[in-house]
Coordinates of C-alpha atoms in Angstrom, one line a residue:
Chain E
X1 CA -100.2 -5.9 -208.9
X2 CA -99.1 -4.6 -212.8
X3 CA -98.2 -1.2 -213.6
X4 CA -97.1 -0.1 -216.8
X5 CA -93.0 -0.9 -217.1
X6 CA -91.5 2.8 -218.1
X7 CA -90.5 2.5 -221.5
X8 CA -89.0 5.9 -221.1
X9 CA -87.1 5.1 -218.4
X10 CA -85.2 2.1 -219.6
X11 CA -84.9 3.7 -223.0
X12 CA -82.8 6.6 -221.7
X13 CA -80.7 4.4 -219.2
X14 CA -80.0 2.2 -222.2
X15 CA -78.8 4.9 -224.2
X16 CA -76.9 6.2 -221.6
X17 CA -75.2 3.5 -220.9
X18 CA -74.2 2.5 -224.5
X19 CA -72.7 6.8 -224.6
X20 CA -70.3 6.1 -222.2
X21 CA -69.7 2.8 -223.5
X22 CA -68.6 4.7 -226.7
X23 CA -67.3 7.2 -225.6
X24 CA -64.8 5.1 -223.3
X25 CA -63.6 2.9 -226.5
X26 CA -63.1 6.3 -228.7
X27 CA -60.9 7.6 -225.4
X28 CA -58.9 4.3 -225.2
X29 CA -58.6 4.6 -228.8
X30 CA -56.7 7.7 -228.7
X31 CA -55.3 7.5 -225.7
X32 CA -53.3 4.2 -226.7
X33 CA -51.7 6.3 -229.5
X34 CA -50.2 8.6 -227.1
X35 CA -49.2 7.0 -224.1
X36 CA -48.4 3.6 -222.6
X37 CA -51.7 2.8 -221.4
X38 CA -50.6 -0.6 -220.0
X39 CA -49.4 0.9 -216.8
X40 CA -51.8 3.7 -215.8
X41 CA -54.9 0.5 -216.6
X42 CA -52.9 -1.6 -214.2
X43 CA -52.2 1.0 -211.6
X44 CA -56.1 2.2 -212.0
X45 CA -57.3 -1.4 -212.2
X46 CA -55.7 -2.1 -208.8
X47 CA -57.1 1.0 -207.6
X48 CA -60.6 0.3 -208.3
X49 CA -60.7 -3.0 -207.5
X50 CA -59.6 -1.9 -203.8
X51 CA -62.8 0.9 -204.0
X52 CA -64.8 -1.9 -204.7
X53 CA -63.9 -4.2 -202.0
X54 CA -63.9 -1.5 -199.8
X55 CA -66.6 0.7 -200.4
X56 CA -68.7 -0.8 -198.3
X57 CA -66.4 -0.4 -195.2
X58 CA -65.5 3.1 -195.9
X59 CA -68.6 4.3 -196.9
X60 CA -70.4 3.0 -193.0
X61 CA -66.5 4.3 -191.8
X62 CA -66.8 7.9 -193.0
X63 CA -70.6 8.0 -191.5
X64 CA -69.9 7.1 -188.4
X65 CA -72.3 3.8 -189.2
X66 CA -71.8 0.4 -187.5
X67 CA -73.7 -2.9 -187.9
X68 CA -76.6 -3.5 -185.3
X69 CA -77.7 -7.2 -183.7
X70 CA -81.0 -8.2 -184.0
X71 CA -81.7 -7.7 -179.7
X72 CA -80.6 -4.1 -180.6
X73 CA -83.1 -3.4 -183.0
X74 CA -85.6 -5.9 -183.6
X75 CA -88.2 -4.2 -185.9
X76 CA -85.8 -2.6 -187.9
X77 CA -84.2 -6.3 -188.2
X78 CA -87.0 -8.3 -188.6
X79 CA -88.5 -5.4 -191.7
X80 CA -85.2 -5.7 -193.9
X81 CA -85.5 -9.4 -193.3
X82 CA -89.4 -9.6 -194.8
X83 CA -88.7 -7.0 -197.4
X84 CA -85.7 -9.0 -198.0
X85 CA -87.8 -11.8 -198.5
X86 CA -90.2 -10.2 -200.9
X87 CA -87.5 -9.4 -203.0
X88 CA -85.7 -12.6 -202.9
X89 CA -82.7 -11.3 -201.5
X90 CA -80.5 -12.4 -199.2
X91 CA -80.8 -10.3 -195.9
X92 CA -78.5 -7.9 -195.3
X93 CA -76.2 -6.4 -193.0
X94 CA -78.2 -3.6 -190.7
X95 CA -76.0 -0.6 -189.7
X96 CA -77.1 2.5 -188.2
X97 CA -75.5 5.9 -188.1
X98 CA -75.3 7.7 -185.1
X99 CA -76.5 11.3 -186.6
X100 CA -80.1 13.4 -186.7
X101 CA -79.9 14.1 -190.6
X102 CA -82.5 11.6 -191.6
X103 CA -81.6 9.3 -194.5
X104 CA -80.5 6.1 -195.6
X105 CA -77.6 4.3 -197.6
X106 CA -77.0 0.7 -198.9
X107 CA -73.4 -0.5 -200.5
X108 CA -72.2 -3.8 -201.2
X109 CA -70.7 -5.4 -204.2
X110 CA -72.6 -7.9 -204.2
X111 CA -76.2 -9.3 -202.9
X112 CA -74.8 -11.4 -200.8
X113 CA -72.5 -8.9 -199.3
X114 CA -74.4 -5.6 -198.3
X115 CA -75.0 -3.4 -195.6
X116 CA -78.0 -1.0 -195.0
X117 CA -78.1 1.5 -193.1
X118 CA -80.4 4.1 -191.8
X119 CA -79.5 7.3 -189.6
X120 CA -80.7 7.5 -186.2
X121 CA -83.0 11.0 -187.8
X122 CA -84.5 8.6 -189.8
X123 CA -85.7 6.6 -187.3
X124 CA -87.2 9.4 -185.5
X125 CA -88.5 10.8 -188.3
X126 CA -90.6 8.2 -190.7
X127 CA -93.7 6.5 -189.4
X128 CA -93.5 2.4 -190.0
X129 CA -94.9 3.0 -193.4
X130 CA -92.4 5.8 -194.4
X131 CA -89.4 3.5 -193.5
X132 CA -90.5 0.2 -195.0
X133 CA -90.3 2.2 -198.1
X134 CA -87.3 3.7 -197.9
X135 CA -85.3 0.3 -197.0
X136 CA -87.3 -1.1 -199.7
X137 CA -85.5 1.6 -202.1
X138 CA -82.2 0.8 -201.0
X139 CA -83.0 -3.2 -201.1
X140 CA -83.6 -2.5 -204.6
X141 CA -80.8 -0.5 -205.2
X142 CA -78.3 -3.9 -203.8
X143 CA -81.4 -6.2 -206.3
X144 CA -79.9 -4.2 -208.9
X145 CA -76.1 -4.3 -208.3
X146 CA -75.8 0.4 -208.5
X147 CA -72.7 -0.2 -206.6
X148 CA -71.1 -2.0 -209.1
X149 CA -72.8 -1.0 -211.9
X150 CA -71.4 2.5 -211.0
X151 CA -67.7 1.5 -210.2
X152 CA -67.6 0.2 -213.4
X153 CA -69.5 3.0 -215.4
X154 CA -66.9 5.6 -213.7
X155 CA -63.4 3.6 -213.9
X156 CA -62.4 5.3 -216.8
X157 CA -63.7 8.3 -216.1
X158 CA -61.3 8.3 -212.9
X159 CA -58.2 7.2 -215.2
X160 CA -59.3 10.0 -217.2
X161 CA -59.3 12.5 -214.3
X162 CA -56.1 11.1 -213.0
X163 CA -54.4 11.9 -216.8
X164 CA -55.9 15.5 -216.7
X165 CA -54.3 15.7 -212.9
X166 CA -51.1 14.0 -213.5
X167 CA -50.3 13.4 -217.0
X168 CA -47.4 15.9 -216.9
X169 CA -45.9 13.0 -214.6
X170 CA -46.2 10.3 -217.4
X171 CA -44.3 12.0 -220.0
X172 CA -42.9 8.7 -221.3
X173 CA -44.2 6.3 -223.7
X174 CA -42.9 6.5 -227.3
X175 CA -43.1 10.0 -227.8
X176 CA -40.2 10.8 -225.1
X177 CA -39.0 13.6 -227.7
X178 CA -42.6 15.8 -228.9
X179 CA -44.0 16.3 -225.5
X180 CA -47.1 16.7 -227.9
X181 CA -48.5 13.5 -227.9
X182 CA -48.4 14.2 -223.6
X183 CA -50.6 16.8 -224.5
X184 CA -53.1 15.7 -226.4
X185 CA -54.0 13.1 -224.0
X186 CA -54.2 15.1 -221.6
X187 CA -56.6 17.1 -223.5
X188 CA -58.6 14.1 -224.8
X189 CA -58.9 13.1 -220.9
X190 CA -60.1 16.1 -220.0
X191 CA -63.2 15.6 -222.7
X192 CA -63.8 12.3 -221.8
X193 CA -63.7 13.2 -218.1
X194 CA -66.5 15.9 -218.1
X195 CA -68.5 14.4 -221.1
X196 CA -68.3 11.1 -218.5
X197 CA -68.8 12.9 -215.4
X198 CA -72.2 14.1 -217.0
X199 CA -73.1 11.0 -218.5
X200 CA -72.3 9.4 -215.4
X201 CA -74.7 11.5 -213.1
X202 CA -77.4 11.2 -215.5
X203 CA -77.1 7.2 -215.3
X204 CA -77.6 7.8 -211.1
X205 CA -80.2 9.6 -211.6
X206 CA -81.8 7.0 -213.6
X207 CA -80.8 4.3 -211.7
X208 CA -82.5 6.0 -208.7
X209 CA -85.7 6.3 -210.4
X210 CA -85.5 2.3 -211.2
X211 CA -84.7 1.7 -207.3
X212 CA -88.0 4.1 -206.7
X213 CA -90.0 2.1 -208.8
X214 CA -88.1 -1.8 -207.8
X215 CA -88.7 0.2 -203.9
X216 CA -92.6 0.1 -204.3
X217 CA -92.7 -2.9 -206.4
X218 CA -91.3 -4.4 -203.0
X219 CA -93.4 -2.6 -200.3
X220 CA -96.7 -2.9 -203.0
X221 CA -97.1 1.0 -201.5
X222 CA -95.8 3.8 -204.1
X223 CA -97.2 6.4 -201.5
X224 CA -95.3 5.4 -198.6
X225 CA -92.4 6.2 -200.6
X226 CA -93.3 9.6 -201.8
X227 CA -94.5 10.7 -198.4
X228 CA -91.4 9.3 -197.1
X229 CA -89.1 11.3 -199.6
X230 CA -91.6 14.6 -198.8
X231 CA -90.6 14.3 -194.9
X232 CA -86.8 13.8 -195.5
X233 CA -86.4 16.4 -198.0
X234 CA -88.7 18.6 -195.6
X235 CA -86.8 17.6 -192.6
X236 CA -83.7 18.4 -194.4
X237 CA -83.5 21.9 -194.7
X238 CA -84.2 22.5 -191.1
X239 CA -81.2 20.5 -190.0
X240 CA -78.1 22.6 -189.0
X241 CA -75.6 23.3 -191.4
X242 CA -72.4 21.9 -190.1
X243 CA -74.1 18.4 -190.3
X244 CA -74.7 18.6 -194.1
X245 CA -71.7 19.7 -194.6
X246 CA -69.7 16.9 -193.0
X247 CA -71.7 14.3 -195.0
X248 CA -72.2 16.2 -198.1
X249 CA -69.7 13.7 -200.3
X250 CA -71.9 10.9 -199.1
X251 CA -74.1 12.3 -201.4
X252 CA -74.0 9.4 -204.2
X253 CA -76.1 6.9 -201.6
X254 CA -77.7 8.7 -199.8
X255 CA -81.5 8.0 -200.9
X256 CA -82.1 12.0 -200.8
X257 CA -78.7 14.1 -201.1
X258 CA -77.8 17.2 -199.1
X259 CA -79.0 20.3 -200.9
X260 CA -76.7 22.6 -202.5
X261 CA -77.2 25.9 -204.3
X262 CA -73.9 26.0 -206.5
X263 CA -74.1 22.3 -208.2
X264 CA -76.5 22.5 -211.0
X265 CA -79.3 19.5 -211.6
X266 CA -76.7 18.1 -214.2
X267 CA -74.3 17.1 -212.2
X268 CA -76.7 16.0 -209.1
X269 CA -76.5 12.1 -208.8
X270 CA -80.2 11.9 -207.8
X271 CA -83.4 13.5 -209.7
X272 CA -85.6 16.1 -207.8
X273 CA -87.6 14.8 -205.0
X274 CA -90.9 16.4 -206.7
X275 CA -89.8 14.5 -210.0
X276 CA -89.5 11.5 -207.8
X277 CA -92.6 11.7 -206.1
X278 CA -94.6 12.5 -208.8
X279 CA -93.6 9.3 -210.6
X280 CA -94.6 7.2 -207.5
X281 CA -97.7 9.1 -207.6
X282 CA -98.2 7.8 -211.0
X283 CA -96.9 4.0 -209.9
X284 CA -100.1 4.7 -206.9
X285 CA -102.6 5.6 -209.7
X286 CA -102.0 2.7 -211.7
X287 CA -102.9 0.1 -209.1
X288 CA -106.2 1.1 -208.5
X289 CA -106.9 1.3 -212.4
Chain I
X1 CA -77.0 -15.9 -211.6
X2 CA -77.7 -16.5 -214.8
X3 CA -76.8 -14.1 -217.9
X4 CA -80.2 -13.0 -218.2
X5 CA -80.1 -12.2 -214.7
X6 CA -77.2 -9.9 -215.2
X7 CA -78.3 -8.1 -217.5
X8 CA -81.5 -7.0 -216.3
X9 CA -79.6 -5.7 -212.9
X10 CA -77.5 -4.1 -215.1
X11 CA -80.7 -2.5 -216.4
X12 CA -81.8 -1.9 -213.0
X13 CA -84.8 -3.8 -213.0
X14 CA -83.7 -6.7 -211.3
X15 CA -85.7 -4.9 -208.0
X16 CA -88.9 -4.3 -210.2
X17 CA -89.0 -7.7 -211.9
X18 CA -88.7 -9.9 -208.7
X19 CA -90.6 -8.1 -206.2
X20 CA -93.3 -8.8 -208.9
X21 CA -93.0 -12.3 -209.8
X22 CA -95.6 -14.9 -209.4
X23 CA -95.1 -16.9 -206.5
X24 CA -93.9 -20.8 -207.1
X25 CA -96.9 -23.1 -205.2
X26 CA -95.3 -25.9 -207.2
X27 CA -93.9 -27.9 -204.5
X28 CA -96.0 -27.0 -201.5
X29 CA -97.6 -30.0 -201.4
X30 CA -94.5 -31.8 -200.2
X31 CA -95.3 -31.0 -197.0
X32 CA -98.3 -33.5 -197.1
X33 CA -96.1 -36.8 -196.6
X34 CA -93.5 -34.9 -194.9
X35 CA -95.4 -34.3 -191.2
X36 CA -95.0 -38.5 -191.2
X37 CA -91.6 -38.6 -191.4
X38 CA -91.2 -35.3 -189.0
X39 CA -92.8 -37.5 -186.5
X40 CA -91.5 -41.1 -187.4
X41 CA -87.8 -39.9 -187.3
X42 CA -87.6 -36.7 -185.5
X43 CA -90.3 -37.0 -182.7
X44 CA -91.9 -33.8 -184.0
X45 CA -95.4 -33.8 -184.0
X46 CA -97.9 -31.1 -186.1
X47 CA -99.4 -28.6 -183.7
X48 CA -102.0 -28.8 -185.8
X49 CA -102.0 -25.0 -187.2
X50 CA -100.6 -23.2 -190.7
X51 CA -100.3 -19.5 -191.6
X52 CA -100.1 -17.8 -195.0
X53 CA -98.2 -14.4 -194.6
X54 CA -98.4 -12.0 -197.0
X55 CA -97.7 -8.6 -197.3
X56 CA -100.3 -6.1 -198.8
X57 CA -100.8 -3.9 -201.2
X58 CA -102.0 0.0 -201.0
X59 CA -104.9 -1.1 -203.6
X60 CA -108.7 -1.7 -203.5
X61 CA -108.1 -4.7 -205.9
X62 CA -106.1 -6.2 -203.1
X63 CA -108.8 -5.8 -200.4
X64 CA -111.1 -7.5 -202.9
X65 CA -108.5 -10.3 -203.9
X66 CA -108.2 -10.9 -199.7
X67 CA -112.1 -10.9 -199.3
X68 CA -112.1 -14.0 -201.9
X69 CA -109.9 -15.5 -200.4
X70 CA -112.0 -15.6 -196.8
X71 CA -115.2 -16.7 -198.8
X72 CA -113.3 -19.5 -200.4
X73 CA -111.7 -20.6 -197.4
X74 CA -115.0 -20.1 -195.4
X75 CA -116.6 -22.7 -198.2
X76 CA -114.0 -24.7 -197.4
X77 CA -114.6 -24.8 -193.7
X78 CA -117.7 -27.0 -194.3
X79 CA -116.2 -29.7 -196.0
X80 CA -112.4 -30.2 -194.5
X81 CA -113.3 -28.8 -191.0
X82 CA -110.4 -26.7 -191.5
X83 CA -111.0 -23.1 -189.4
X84 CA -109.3 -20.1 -190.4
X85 CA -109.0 -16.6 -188.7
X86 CA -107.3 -13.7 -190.5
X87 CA -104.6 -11.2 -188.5
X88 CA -101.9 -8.4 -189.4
X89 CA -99.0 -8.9 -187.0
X90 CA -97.0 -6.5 -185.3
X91 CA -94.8 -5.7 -188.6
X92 CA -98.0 -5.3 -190.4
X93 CA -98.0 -8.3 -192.4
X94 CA -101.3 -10.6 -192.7
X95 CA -101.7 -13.6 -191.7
X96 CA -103.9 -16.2 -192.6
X97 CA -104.2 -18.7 -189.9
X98 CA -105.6 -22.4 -190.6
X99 CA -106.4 -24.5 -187.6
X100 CA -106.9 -28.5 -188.0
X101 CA -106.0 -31.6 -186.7
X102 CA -105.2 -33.7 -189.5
X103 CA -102.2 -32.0 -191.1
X104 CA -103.6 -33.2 -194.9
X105 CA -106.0 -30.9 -195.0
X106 CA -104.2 -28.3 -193.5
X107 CA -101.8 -28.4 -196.3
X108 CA -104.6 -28.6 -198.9
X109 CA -106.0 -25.4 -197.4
X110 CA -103.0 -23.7 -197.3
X111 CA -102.6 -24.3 -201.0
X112 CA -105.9 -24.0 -201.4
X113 CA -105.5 -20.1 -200.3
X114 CA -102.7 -19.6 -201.9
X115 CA -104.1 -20.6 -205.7
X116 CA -106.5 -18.0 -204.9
X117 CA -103.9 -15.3 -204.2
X118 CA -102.0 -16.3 -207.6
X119 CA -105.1 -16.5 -209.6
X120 CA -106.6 -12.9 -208.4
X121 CA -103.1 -11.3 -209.2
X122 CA -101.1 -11.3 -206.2
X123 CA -99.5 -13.8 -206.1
X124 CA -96.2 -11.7 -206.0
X125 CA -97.3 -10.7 -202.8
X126 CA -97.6 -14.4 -201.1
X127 CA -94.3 -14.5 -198.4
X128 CA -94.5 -17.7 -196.7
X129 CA -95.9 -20.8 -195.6
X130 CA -95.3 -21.8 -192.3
X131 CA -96.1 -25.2 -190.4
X132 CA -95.4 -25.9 -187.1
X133 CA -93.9 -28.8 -185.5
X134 CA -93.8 -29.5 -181.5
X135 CA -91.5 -32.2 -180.0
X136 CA -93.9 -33.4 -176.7
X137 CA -90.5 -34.8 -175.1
X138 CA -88.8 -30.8 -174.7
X139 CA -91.6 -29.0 -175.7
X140 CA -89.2 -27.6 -178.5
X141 CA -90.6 -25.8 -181.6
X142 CA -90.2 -26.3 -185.0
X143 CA -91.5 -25.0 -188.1
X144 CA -91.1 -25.8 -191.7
X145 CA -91.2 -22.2 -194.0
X146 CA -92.7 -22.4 -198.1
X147 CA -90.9 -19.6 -199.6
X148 CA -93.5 -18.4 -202.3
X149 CA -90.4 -16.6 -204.1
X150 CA -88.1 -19.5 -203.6
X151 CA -90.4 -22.1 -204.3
X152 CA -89.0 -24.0 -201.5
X153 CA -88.8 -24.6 -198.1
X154 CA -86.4 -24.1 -195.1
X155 CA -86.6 -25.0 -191.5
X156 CA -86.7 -22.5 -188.8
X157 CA -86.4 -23.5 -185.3
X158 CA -87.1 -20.7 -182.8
X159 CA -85.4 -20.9 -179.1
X160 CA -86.1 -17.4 -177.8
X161 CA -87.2 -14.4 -179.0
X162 CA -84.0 -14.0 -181.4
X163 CA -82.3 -16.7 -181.2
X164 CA -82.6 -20.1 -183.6
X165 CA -81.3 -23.4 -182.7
X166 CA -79.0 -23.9 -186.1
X167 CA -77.9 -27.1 -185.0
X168 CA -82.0 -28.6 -185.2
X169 CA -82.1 -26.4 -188.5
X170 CA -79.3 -28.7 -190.1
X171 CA -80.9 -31.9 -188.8
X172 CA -84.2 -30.8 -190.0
X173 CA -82.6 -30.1 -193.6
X174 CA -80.5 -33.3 -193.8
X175 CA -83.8 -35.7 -192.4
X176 CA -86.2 -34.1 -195.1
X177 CA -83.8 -33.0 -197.6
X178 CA -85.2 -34.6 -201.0
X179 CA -88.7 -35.1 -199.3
X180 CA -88.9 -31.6 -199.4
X181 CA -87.5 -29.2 -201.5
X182 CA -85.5 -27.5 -199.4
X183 CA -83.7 -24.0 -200.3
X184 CA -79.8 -25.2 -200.1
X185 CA -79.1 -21.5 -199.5
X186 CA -79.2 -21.0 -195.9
X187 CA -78.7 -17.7 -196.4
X188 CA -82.2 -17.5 -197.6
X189 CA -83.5 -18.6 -194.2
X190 CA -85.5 -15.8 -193.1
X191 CA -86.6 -16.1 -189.7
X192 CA -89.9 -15.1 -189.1
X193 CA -90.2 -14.4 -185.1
X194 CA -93.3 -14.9 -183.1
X195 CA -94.5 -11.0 -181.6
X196 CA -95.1 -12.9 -178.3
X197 CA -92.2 -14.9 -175.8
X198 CA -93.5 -18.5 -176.9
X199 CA -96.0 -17.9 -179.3
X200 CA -96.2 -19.1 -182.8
X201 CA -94.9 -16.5 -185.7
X202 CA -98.4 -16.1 -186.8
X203 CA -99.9 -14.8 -183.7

């Protein structure tokens, strides 16, 4: 089974990746002209080192989720653990999420330490196909380590944000006298926090394309995916509003987020479902040249 | 992990790049001393059946890589004795199922099968090897799992329909360990659970 590996794709993540990587050495540049950066790195360090540990936790917390025993849910168990297989992970935890909007989420720090889990809509809603494909995009979402990956991309931005928010509070440093120097980091952090916060979503938007492609590289079945991200997105806008509204900060791992009309596509953590599809379309095509 | 591992999760192609990889026959063929000692030592004698089980692909290619496959292993038939028969199980994974009684050539079919998989271009897509082991004293099963993407094997030792007897598991490992390769990850114990109360997890 070969497709062609997207060039394109890895390209763009790349470069990404090495503009936020810039950008965050410019803004610690500056910013340790200005203010003692010692503490607020500590403080933030701790901070995000908890987020990591507990992501997992809160994230299954805040949806209601809990894990499931394999005499609960056999089939569900026993496809994680063969798609698991296929792509030499270990298996992971199973959690499902007692709520109709379809869709699915993994988190974890680590391989060895991650939970899927799938909403009871889902269930109903994807034929066997369907779902193998969508656990498959979530196993390869853990394969390549998005949690992490992602705390690590935005800790900066979040000491930036916290700077914009409460540099006023920090006024010390060695520039006690000319609040000035208060100021310009301030302004410098709000830069780097928007110029991040875009950069940021672009990278999730790319890194979801890579679990799309790692998903049917699992399942060997592009199609299953696409029809799979057709029914949810589909089955999305008919679910009552209240719902969405409740989960809408889950957005970041759910593997389609809740539709909203105000946030442009730039800040949206995942691409378009048609954009997605049409790419697995192209992954389907390839196999059978 | 390695570094190079890292870095290509980093990348996010860790997913892409293993789901893909050729499988690892290399040390398959351990299994063809190891039946004597699973007997000699552990009272566990062959129930004189394998299974490949691999997952498919939505490709004609694959349907023709599978169809090969049967035509080989049919040649084969004539001169091991070896039977096969060809299933997809209730997860919809396929199974190819070997019947024989000596437990050589069961083992040579099975790799036998699986060369053909790796040479046609699927190899990526080969799961497990399984061969199963009966005690006549308890009845108890046993099997011994190749993982194609490990390259090694583990033991699995059914009880129920989800449950596994750990504690045979760990004798299993510590008897054959270095006789077999086995995967010192137990986390990478997959079980693979027979559809049916005391069936085999290839039918």
């Amino acid at each position: 089974m070969e497709w062609k590996p997207d060039w394109g794709l890895r390209g763009r993540m790349v470069l990404t990746m090495f503009l936020l990587f810039a950008l965050y050495i410019v803004f610690i540049g500056i910013l340790s002209q200005y203010m003692g950066l010692f503490g607020v790195v500590v403080v933030m360090g701790l901070f995000s080192l908890g987020q990591f540990f507990f992501s997992d936790r809160l994230a299954l917390y805040s949806m209601g989720a809990s894990a499931v025993e394999e005499d609960e849910y056999p089939k569900l168990h026993a496809t994680v653990g063969r798609l698991s297989q296929q792509a030499d992970l270990p298996k992971p935890t199973v959690a499902v999420a007692d709520t109709r909007v379809p869709n699915a989420f993994a988190t974890g720090r680590s391989p060895k330490n991650s939970t899927v889990c799938v909403t009871q809509g889902l269930l109903q809603t994807l034929d066997e196909d369907e779902l193998e494909g969508v656990l498959a995009h979530e196993l390869a979402h853990i394969k390549n380590r998005d949690v992490m990956v992602m705390t690590i991309a935005s800790f900066l931005s979040t000491i930036a944000f916290l700077i914009v928010r409460w540099g006023w509070l920090f006024g010390g440093g060695r520039n006690r006298q000319g609040g000035g120097g208060m100021i310009v980091a301030i302004l410098v952090s709000l830069v780097v926090w928007i110029v991040s916060f875009v950069l940021i979503r672009t990278l999730s938007r790319y890194r979801e394309y890579s679990a799309d492609r790692g998903g049917a590289a699992i399942t060997g079945n592009p199609s299953a995916l696409a029809s799979a991200l057709l029914t949810i997105s589909g089955r999305m806008d008919r679910v009552p509003k209240e719902d969405l509204r409740e989960q809408s900060e889950m957005n970041a791992f759910f593997v389609i987020p809740i539709k909203s009309d105000f946030v442009g596509r730039i800040f949206s953590t995942h691409p378009p479902t048609e954009k997605r599809v049409e790419r697995l379309r192209e992954m389907a095509g390839e196999m059978e040249r | 992990m390695g570094l190079f591992d890292s870095i290509r999760s980093v990348f996010g192609l860790s997913a892409e790049a293993d789901a893909t990889r050729e499988a690892d026959p290399e040390d398959l063929f351990g299994m063809s001393t190891a039946y004597v000692t699973m007997e000699a030592d552990l009272e566990f004698v062959p129930v004189g059946a394998a299974a490949l089980c691999f997952s498919s692909v939505d490709s004609t290619d694959f349907a023709a890589a599978v169809d090969e496959v049967e035509t080989i292993l049919h040649v084969g038939e004539e001169d091991t004795g070896t039977t096969f028969g060809r299933h997809e199980d209730d997860h919809g994974y396929h199974w190819v199922v070997l019947e024989d009684s000596d437990p050589e050539d069961l083992v040579t079919s099975v790799h036998f099968a699986a060369d053909t998989f790796v040479e046609e271009g699927f190899g990526s897509r080969l799961l497990a090897a399984v061969f199963g082991f009966e005690r006549p004293r308890d009845g108890a099963r046993a099997y011994w799992i190749y993982s194609f993407r490990r390259g090694a094997y583990y033991p699995f030792a059914p009880t129920g329909r989800h449950e596994r007897d750990n504690r045979l598991e760990f004798k299993l490992q510590s008897v054959l360990d270095g006789e077999l390769d086995v995967d010192g990850d137990e986390s990478y114990w997959y079980p693979l659970w027979p559809d049916g109360a005391d069936g085999h997890p290839w039918e």
